[in-house]
Amino acid sequence: MAEALARHTMVKASAAGWAVVMSRHPELAREPIIDGWARADRPLIVRRPACSDAAGMIPLGLPLPPSHGKRRIALALAPADIIASAAPPTLADAAAAAPAHWQETIGLLLQLLPETRTFGSLAWQHLTGLPYLSDSSDLDLLWPLSPARHAGTLPSDIGRIAKQAPMRLDGEIVGRAGGVQWRELIGADEDEVLVKGPAGVISTTRAAFLSGNLS
């Protein structure tokens, strides 16, 4: 299960698993929003593993809304305690939770790549109903890499939209080996880029990543 879950995957924890987490981290159990997270059927997000994570556990994150300090809490669950998993929401599905002045940019992004997904403040507001978005929020996105379509021009196309956007566009173009921050992919084909995968980071060239040949 741990290898099968890509970064940014949204998961639901079992009641038993969540009870273990709360007993392991009593300081979190004292926070009502955290203690009640699983009971409210809210997800966690798969993150990159840290050195302190135990082998065989699935590394997870729980980002709190600004009203609760905008903390990013690192947790880990055993594979057996994951009862559901899903890709992050599509930008199209989450768009209704976005402010009105974001809608034109979201429309352009969806025209560019309808399969675009979101994983940051917009995604969490959409998934939980809690107020994550603020005037300074970024729009965090995942663009699936499809070399057969327009992978070579995708970074520059995103860049053109970003120049006119009222918010900062952040996120990764995602291939089979992992994701690369989209701004790193604007440059010469031989430029080195960092690919963030489920088990760590590897380096390759821009051309090799956009070709889709990494696995």
mmCIF file of C-alpha atoms in Angstrom:
data_model
loop_
_atom_site.group_PDB
_atom_site.id
_atom_site.type_symbol
_atom_site.label_atom_id
_atom_site.label_comp_id
_atom_site.label_asym_id
_atom_site.label_seq_id
_atom_site.Cartn_x
_atom_site.Cartn_y
_atom_site.Cartn_z
ATOM 1 C CA MET A 1 0.000 0.000 0.000
ATOM 2 C CA ALA A 2 2.758 2.482 0.918
ATOM 3 C CA GLU A 3 4.364 2.266 -2.532
ATOM 4 C CA ALA A 4 1.001 2.501 -4.275
ATOM 5 C CA LEU A 5 0.050 5.838 -2.737
ATOM 6 C CA ALA A 6 1.504 8.796 -4.601
ATOM 7 C CA ARG A 7 2.252 12.110 -2.940
ATOM 8 C CA HIS A 8 -0.840 14.298 -2.595
ATOM 9 C CA THR A 9 -3.167 11.271 -2.448
ATOM 10 C CA MET A 10 -6.089 11.959 -0.107
ATOM 11 C CA VAL A 11 -6.793 9.183 2.401
ATOM 12 C CA LYS A 12 -9.315 8.412 5.133
ATOM 13 C CA ALA A 13 -8.204 6.796 8.391
ATOM 14 C CA SER A 14 -10.032 4.083 10.292
ATOM 15 C CA ALA A 15 -11.396 4.917 13.740
ATOM 16 C CA ALA A 16 -8.919 2.484 15.278
ATOM 17 C CA GLY A 17 -6.004 4.005 13.400
ATOM 18 C CA TRP A 18 -7.000 7.506 14.403
ATOM 19 C CA ALA A 19 -7.278 6.438 18.038
ATOM 20 C CA VAL A 20 -3.698 5.147 17.848
ATOM 21 C CA VAL A 21 -2.533 8.472 16.401
ATOM 22 C CA MET A 22 -4.269 10.420 19.179
ATOM 23 C CA SER A 23 -2.794 8.192 21.897
ATOM 24 C CA ARG A 24 0.648 8.545 20.314
ATOM 25 C CA HIS A 25 0.297 12.348 20.162
ATOM 26 C CA PRO A 26 -1.673 13.439 23.245
ATOM 27 C CA GLU A 27 -0.911 17.091 22.521
ATOM 28 C CA LEU A 28 -2.966 16.802 19.324
ATOM 29 C CA ALA A 29 -5.870 15.155 21.119
ATOM 30 C CA ARG A 30 -6.294 18.334 23.136
ATOM 31 C CA GLU A 31 -7.134 20.260 19.948
ATOM 32 C CA PRO A 32 -10.846 19.696 19.198
ATOM 33 C CA ILE A 33 -10.467 20.273 15.450
ATOM 34 C CA ILE A 34 -7.755 17.592 15.272
ATOM 35 C CA ASP A 35 -9.333 15.119 17.671
ATOM 36 C CA GLY A 36 -12.574 15.268 15.692
ATOM 37 C CA TRP A 37 -10.938 15.207 12.243
ATOM 38 C CA ALA A 38 -11.648 11.556 11.437
ATOM 39 C CA ARG A 39 -15.140 11.659 12.974
ATOM 40 C CA ALA A 40 -15.935 14.536 10.607
ATOM 41 C CA ASP A 41 -14.843 12.280 7.702
ATOM 42 C CA ARG A 42 -12.066 14.660 6.703
ATOM 43 C CA PRO A 43 -9.053 13.378 4.745
ATOM 44 C CA LEU A 44 -5.320 13.364 5.293
ATOM 45 C CA ILE A 45 -2.788 13.834 2.516
ATOM 46 C CA VAL A 46 0.172 11.621 1.599
ATOM 47 C CA ARG A 47 3.491 13.435 1.982
ATOM 48 C CA ARG A 48 7.097 12.541 1.277
ATOM 49 C CA PRO A 49 8.634 10.328 3.987
ATOM 50 C CA ALA A 50 10.945 11.897 6.553
ATOM 51 C CA CYS A 51 13.926 10.292 8.254
ATOM 52 C CA SER A 52 11.914 9.997 11.468
ATOM 53 C CA ASP A 53 9.102 7.979 9.855
ATOM 54 C CA ALA A 54 9.018 4.312 10.843
ATOM 55 C CA ALA A 55 9.496 1.750 8.086
ATOM 56 C CA GLY A 56 6.277 0.405 6.640
ATOM 57 C CA MET A 57 4.175 3.353 7.772
ATOM 58 C CA ILE A 58 2.406 5.709 5.385
ATOM 59 C CA PRO A 59 3.571 9.320 5.872
ATOM 60 C CA LEU A 60 0.635 11.719 6.038
ATOM 61 C CA GLY A 61 -0.034 15.394 6.576
ATOM 62 C CA LEU A 62 -2.849 17.362 8.149
ATOM 63 C CA PRO A 63 -2.722 21.072 7.263
ATOM 64 C CA LEU A 64 -4.842 23.212 9.557
ATOM 65 C CA PRO A 65 -6.718 26.321 8.370
ATOM 66 C CA PRO A 66 -5.359 29.803 9.183
ATOM 67 C CA SER A 67 -7.876 30.165 12.029
ATOM 68 C CA HIS A 68 -6.043 27.334 13.786
ATOM 69 C CA GLY A 69 -2.528 28.594 13.161
ATOM 70 C CA LYS A 70 -2.059 27.203 9.644
ATOM 71 C CA ARG A 71 -0.019 24.382 11.170
ATOM 72 C CA ARG A 72 1.143 21.442 9.055
ATOM 73 C CA ILE A 73 1.031 18.347 11.200
ATOM 74 C CA ALA A 74 2.999 15.264 10.200
ATOM 75 C CA LEU A 75 1.426 11.900 11.028
ATOM 76 C CA ALA A 76 1.919 8.302 9.962
ATOM 77 C CA LEU A 77 -0.473 5.357 9.756
ATOM 78 C CA ALA A 78 -0.091 1.662 9.145
ATOM 79 C CA PRO A 79 -1.403 0.571 5.716
ATOM 80 C CA ALA A 80 -4.183 -1.410 7.416
ATOM 81 C CA ASP A 81 -5.517 1.811 8.946
ATOM 82 C CA ILE A 82 -6.177 3.421 5.554
ATOM 83 C CA ILE A 83 -9.802 2.714 4.678
ATOM 84 C CA ALA A 84 -10.083 4.847 1.526
ATOM 85 C CA SER A 85 -7.831 6.743 -0.838
ATOM 86 C CA ALA A 86 -8.422 9.039 -3.798
ATOM 87 C CA ALA A 87 -6.569 11.439 -6.046
ATOM 88 C CA PRO A 88 -6.731 15.106 -5.036
ATOM 89 C CA PRO A 89 -9.866 16.855 -6.280
ATOM 90 C CA THR A 90 -9.978 18.149 -9.807
ATOM 91 C CA LEU A 91 -9.739 21.887 -10.254
ATOM 92 C CA ALA A 92 -13.117 21.762 -11.986
ATOM 93 C CA ASP A 93 -14.764 20.196 -8.919
ATOM 94 C CA ALA A 94 -13.076 22.544 -6.447
ATOM 95 C CA ALA A 95 -13.682 25.721 -8.467
ATOM 96 C CA ALA A 96 -16.972 26.496 -6.732
ATOM 97 C CA ALA A 97 -15.061 27.033 -3.460
ATOM 98 C CA ALA A 98 -12.749 29.614 -5.052
ATOM 99 C CA PRO A 99 -13.287 33.377 -4.760
ATOM 100 C CA ALA A 100 -14.943 35.188 -7.635
ATOM 101 C CA HIS A 101 -11.759 36.970 -8.765
ATOM 102 C CA TRP A 102 -10.053 33.596 -9.272
ATOM 103 C CA GLN A 103 -12.672 32.254 -11.652
ATOM 104 C CA GLU A 104 -11.292 33.704 -14.892
ATOM 105 C CA THR A 105 -7.853 32.216 -14.225
ATOM 106 C CA ILE A 106 -9.383 28.862 -13.265
ATOM 107 C CA GLY A 107 -11.314 28.894 -16.535
ATOM 108 C CA LEU A 108 -8.096 29.426 -18.516
ATOM 109 C CA LEU A 109 -6.348 26.635 -16.606
ATOM 110 C CA LEU A 110 -9.191 24.239 -17.323
ATOM 111 C CA GLN A 111 -9.131 25.148 -21.000
ATOM 112 C CA LEU A 112 -5.409 24.375 -21.005
ATOM 113 C CA LEU A 113 -5.735 21.012 -19.247
ATOM 114 C CA PRO A 114 -9.172 19.888 -18.005
ATOM 115 C CA GLU A 115 -7.580 17.090 -15.927
ATOM 116 C CA THR A 116 -5.749 19.570 -13.670
ATOM 117 C CA ARG A 117 -6.015 18.764 -9.958
ATOM 118 C CA THR A 118 -5.587 20.918 -6.863
ATOM 119 C CA PHE A 119 -4.109 20.054 -3.467
ATOM 120 C CA GLY A 120 -3.596 23.233 -1.442
ATOM 121 C CA SER A 121 -5.879 25.701 0.311
ATOM 122 C CA LEU A 122 -8.551 25.535 -2.375
ATOM 123 C CA ALA A 123 -8.650 21.736 -2.193
ATOM 124 C CA TRP A 124 -8.914 21.715 1.588
ATOM 125 C CA GLN A 125 -11.662 24.318 1.640
ATOM 126 C CA HIS A 126 -13.564 22.291 -0.969
ATOM 127 C CA LEU A 127 -13.073 18.988 0.888
ATOM 128 C CA THR A 128 -13.706 20.138 4.462
ATOM 129 C CA GLY A 129 -15.886 23.246 4.244
ATOM 130 C CA LEU A 130 -13.435 24.990 6.577
ATOM 131 C CA PRO A 131 -12.054 28.469 5.725
ATOM 132 C CA TYR A 132 -8.580 27.781 4.288
ATOM 133 C CA LEU A 133 -8.419 30.502 1.627
ATOM 134 C CA SER A 134 -7.138 33.981 2.405
ATOM 135 C CA ASP A 135 -6.118 37.021 0.379
ATOM 136 C CA SER A 136 -2.545 35.690 0.252
ATOM 137 C CA SER A 137 -3.376 32.093 -0.732
ATOM 138 C CA ASP A 138 -1.625 30.411 -3.640
ATOM 139 C CA LEU A 139 -3.443 28.175 -6.085
ATOM 140 C CA ASP A 140 -1.650 24.821 -5.761
ATOM 141 C CA LEU A 141 -2.058 22.572 -8.780
ATOM 142 C CA LEU A 142 -1.017 19.240 -10.271
ATOM 143 C CA TRP A 143 -0.830 19.009 -14.054
ATOM 144 C CA PRO A 144 -0.678 15.416 -15.406
ATOM 145 C CA LEU A 145 2.109 14.937 -17.923
ATOM 146 C CA SER A 146 0.953 13.687 -21.308
ATOM 147 C CA PRO A 147 3.863 13.719 -23.790
ATOM 148 C CA ALA A 148 1.533 12.706 -26.598
ATOM 149 C CA ARG A 149 -0.322 16.004 -26.216
ATOM 150 C CA HIS A 150 1.512 19.215 -25.398
ATOM 151 C CA ALA A 151 4.051 18.391 -22.691
ATOM 152 C CA GLY A 152 6.772 20.424 -24.390
ATOM 153 C CA THR A 153 4.728 23.618 -24.287
ATOM 154 C CA LEU A 154 2.829 23.020 -21.023
ATOM 155 C CA PRO A 155 5.285 24.878 -18.727
ATOM 156 C CA SER A 156 5.311 27.983 -20.915
ATOM 157 C CA ASP A 157 1.522 27.829 -21.329
ATOM 158 C CA ILE A 158 1.162 27.778 -17.536
ATOM 159 C CA GLY A 159 3.617 30.669 -17.343
ATOM 160 C CA ARG A 160 1.497 32.804 -19.649
ATOM 161 C CA ILE A 161 -1.563 32.250 -17.470
ATOM 162 C CA ALA A 162 0.452 32.876 -14.289
ATOM 163 C CA LYS A 163 1.565 36.322 -15.509
ATOM 164 C CA GLN A 164 -2.054 37.513 -15.596
ATOM 165 C CA ALA A 165 -3.345 35.608 -12.555
ATOM 166 C CA PRO A 166 -4.500 37.475 -9.424
ATOM 167 C CA MET A 167 -2.934 34.738 -7.275
ATOM 168 C CA ARG A 168 0.383 32.877 -7.357
ATOM 169 C CA LEU A 169 0.206 29.618 -9.309
ATOM 170 C CA ASP A 170 2.215 26.932 -7.580
ATOM 171 C CA GLY A 171 2.468 23.181 -8.047
ATOM 172 C CA GLU A 172 3.949 20.424 -10.143
ATOM 173 C CA ILE A 173 3.742 18.792 -13.528
ATOM 174 C CA VAL A 174 3.439 15.092 -12.672
ATOM 175 C CA GLY A 175 4.814 12.142 -14.635
ATOM 176 C CA ARG A 176 5.237 8.464 -13.829
ATOM 177 C CA ALA A 177 8.368 9.060 -11.732
ATOM 178 C CA GLY A 178 6.930 11.957 -9.731
ATOM 179 C CA GLY A 179 6.424 15.686 -9.974
ATOM 180 C CA VAL A 180 8.564 18.667 -10.957
ATOM 181 C CA GLN A 181 7.822 22.249 -9.914
ATOM 182 C CA TRP A 182 6.450 23.789 -13.095
ATOM 183 C CA ARG A 183 8.777 26.806 -13.058
ATOM 184 C CA GLU A 184 11.803 24.500 -13.138
ATOM 185 C CA LEU A 185 10.582 23.179 -16.488
ATOM 186 C CA ILE A 186 10.875 26.527 -18.254
ATOM 187 C CA GLY A 187 14.367 26.478 -19.697
ATOM 188 C CA ALA A 188 16.749 24.557 -21.921
ATOM 189 C CA ASP A 189 16.222 20.837 -22.500
ATOM 190 C CA GLU A 190 19.529 19.962 -20.847
ATOM 191 C CA ASP A 191 18.723 21.907 -17.657
ATOM 192 C CA GLU A 192 18.631 19.738 -14.539
ATOM 193 C CA VAL A 193 15.324 19.406 -12.710
ATOM 194 C CA LEU A 194 14.363 17.675 -9.455
ATOM 195 C CA VAL A 195 11.678 14.994 -9.623
ATOM 196 C CA LYS A 196 9.846 14.451 -6.324
ATOM 197 C CA GLY A 197 8.655 10.861 -6.102
ATOM 198 C CA PRO A 198 7.024 8.802 -3.349
ATOM 199 C CA ALA A 199 10.370 7.588 -1.977
ATOM 200 C CA GLY A 200 12.553 10.645 -2.474
ATOM 201 C CA VAL A 201 14.008 13.042 -5.020
ATOM 202 C CA ILE A 202 15.935 12.251 -8.199
ATOM 203 C CA SER A 203 17.512 14.586 -10.745
ATOM 204 C CA THR A 204 17.158 14.431 -14.498
ATOM 205 C CA THR A 205 17.029 16.807 -17.442
ATOM 206 C CA ARG A 206 14.039 18.820 -18.519
ATOM 207 C CA ALA A 207 13.903 16.959 -21.836
ATOM 208 C CA ALA A 208 14.026 13.528 -20.205
ATOM 209 C CA PHE A 209 11.227 14.345 -17.797
ATOM 210 C CA LEU A 210 8.932 15.877 -20.406
ATOM 211 C CA SER A 211 9.487 12.903 -22.720
ATOM 212 C CA GLY A 212 7.668 10.720 -20.173
ATOM 213 C CA ASN A 213 10.371 8.053 -20.284
ATOM 214 C CA LEU A 214 11.229 8.153 -16.571
ATOM 215 C CA SER A 215 9.677 5.439 -14.410
#
